[in-house]
GROMACS .gro file of C-alpha atoms in nm:
model
  120
    1VAL     CA    1 -14.170  21.903 -11.242
    2GLN     CA    2 -13.954  21.741 -11.502
    3LEU     CA    3 -13.941  21.779 -11.880
    4GLN     CA    4 -13.743  21.496 -12.042
    5ALA     CA    5 -13.642  21.556 -12.403
    6SER     CA    6 -13.536  21.278 -12.634
    7GLY     CA    7 -13.490  21.201 -13.002
    8GLY     CA    8 -13.183  21.401 -13.085
    9GLY     CA    9 -12.898  21.262 -13.289
   10LEU     CA   10 -12.679  21.293 -13.595
   11VAL     CA   11 -12.847  21.328 -13.934
   12GLN     CA   12 -12.737  21.431 -14.281
   13THR     CA   13 -12.855  21.747 -14.451
   14GLY     CA   14 -13.205  21.698 -14.580
   15GLY     CA   15 -13.288  21.435 -14.325
   16SER     CA   16 -13.550  21.425 -14.051
   17LEU     CA   17 -13.568  21.384 -13.677
   18ARG     CA   18 -13.849  21.383 -13.429
   19LEU     CA   19 -13.793  21.525 -13.082
   20ASN     CA   20 -14.019  21.426 -12.796
   21CYS     CA   21 -14.059  21.581 -12.456
   22ALA     CA   22 -14.233  21.396 -12.173
   23ALA     CA   23 -14.355  21.601 -11.882
   24SER     CA   24 -14.389  21.457 -11.534
   25GLY     CA   25 -14.464  21.593 -11.188
   26ARG     CA   26 -14.790  21.748 -11.288
   27SER     CA   27 -15.024  21.775 -11.582
   28PHE     CA   28 -14.945  22.023 -11.855
   29SER     CA   29 -15.275  21.980 -12.033
   30ILE     CA   30 -15.367  22.346 -11.967
   31ASP     CA   31 -15.019  22.490 -12.029
   32ASN     CA   32 -14.851  22.630 -12.333
   33MET     CA   33 -14.550  22.433 -12.444
   34GLY     CA   34 -14.264  22.490 -12.686
   35TRP     CA   35 -13.909  22.429 -12.805
   36PHE     CA   36 -13.594  22.641 -12.802
   37ARG     CA   37 -13.243  22.572 -12.925
   38GLN     CA   38 -12.893  22.689 -12.852
   39ALA     CA   39 -12.614  22.658 -13.106
   40PRO     CA   40 -12.244  22.673 -12.998
   41GLY     CA   41 -12.141  23.026 -12.923
   42LYS     CA   42 -12.490  23.163 -12.962
   43GLU     CA   43 -12.776  23.257 -12.735
   44ARG     CA   44 -13.071  23.029 -12.685
   45GLU     CA   45 -13.342  23.107 -12.936
   46PHE     CA   46 -13.711  23.032 -12.976
   47VAL     CA   47 -13.806  22.756 -13.222
   48ALA     CA   48 -14.174  22.667 -13.183
   49PHE     CA   49 -14.474  22.717 -12.958
   50ILE     CA   50 -14.811  22.553 -12.915
   51THR     CA   51 -15.105  22.663 -12.702
   52TRP     CA   52 -15.251  22.451 -12.427
   53ASN     CA   53 -15.524  22.313 -12.647
   54GLY     CA   54 -15.324  22.296 -12.964
   55ASP     CA   55 -15.536  22.550 -13.148
   56ALA     CA   56 -15.249  22.780 -13.228
   57THR     CA   57 -14.881  22.740 -13.311
   58ASN     CA   58 -14.597  22.975 -13.390
   59TYR     CA   59 -14.251  22.912 -13.537
   60GLU     CA   60 -13.924  23.094 -13.577
   61ASP     CA   61 -13.899  23.212 -13.937
   62SER     CA   62 -13.614  22.984 -14.042
   63VAL     CA   63 -13.801  22.666 -13.948
   64LYS     CA   64 -14.142  22.750 -14.089
   65GLY     CA   65 -14.257  22.488 -14.335
   66ARG     CA   66 -13.992  22.243 -14.213
   67PHE     CA   67 -14.071  22.192 -13.845
   68THR     CA   68 -14.406  22.096 -13.693
   69ILE     CA   69 -14.490  22.109 -13.325
   70SER     CA   70 -14.763  21.897 -13.179
   71ARG     CA   71 -14.883  21.777 -12.839
   72ASP     CA   72 -15.060  21.489 -12.676
   73ASN     CA   73 -15.220  21.606 -12.358
   74GLY     CA   74 -15.327  21.258 -12.267
   75GLY     CA   75 -14.965  21.156 -12.274
   76ASN     CA   76 -14.841  21.487 -12.134
   77THR     CA   77 -14.596  21.516 -12.420
   78VAL     CA   78 -14.492  21.769 -12.682
   79SER     CA   79 -14.310  21.677 -13.004
   80LEU     CA   80 -14.115  21.856 -13.276
   81GLN     CA   81 -14.105  21.694 -13.617
   82MET     CA   82 -13.803  21.833 -13.802
   83ASN     CA   83 -13.779  21.779 -14.177
   84THR     CA   84 -13.538  21.899 -14.441
   85LEU     CA   85 -13.274  21.962 -14.177
   86LYS     CA   86 -12.988  22.196 -14.248
   87PRO     CA   87 -12.645  22.230 -14.086
   88GLU     CA   88 -12.760  22.559 -13.931
   89ASP     CA   89 -13.022  22.359 -13.736
   90THR     CA   90 -12.737  22.203 -13.534
   91ALA     CA   91 -12.798  22.291 -13.170
   92VAL     CA   92 -12.902  22.164 -12.836
   93TYR     CA   93 -13.280  22.163 -12.833
   94TYR     CA   94 -13.476  22.234 -12.513
   95CYS     CA   95 -13.842  22.177 -12.441
   96ALA     CA   96 -14.028  22.426 -12.229
   97ALA     CA   97 -14.368  22.450 -12.063
   98GLY     CA   98 -14.597  22.685 -11.880
   99GLY     CA   99 -14.561  23.057 -11.893
  100TYR     CA  100 -14.718  23.280 -12.154
  101TYR     CA  101 -14.684  23.409 -12.508
  102SER     CA  102 -14.674  23.783 -12.574
  103GLY     CA  103 -14.487  23.844 -12.892
  104HIS     CA  104 -14.235  23.590 -12.762
  105TYR     CA  105 -14.273  23.277 -12.558
  106TYR     CA  106 -14.176  23.313 -12.191
  107PRO     CA  107 -14.188  22.963 -12.045
  108LYS     CA  108 -14.187  22.881 -11.676
  109TYR     CA  109 -14.032  22.533 -11.690
  110TRP     CA  110 -13.733  22.408 -11.886
  111GLY     CA  111 -13.621  22.060 -11.975
  112GLN     CA  112 -13.271  21.935 -12.025
  113GLY     CA  113 -13.144  21.956 -12.379
  114THR     CA  114 -13.104  21.700 -12.652
  115GLN     CA  115 -12.831  21.742 -12.913
  116VAL     CA  116 -12.921  21.767 -13.280
  117THR     CA  117 -12.628  21.758 -13.523
  118VAL     CA  118 -12.685  21.801 -13.900
  119SER     CA  119 -12.386  21.709 -14.113
  120SER     CA  120 -12.326  21.875 -14.447
   0.00000   0.00000   0.00000
């Protein structure tokens, strides 16, 4: 099982980026999926979650209204549209899949990270 994240980069404050994560090795069409991030010197934190059928999402408070998670089960992908980016969004972003949500998201699979840097 592999989760390949892409779309990171350098953007100015207020800009936008779209992260994509392609899953391979098996179908994730019946799995929850999500995104986490880890800033330098900080622990990895939850960013966004989407249920297997896309009927429910959840976001970390600081990204609500700015980030949108979506998925394409036919393409076995999950995306994170990030708008109105702030310097504090700078982090390595990781996609995740499988597992369960119980107050927090506990994924089973992790992808490699993609760097997002927001300049002030």
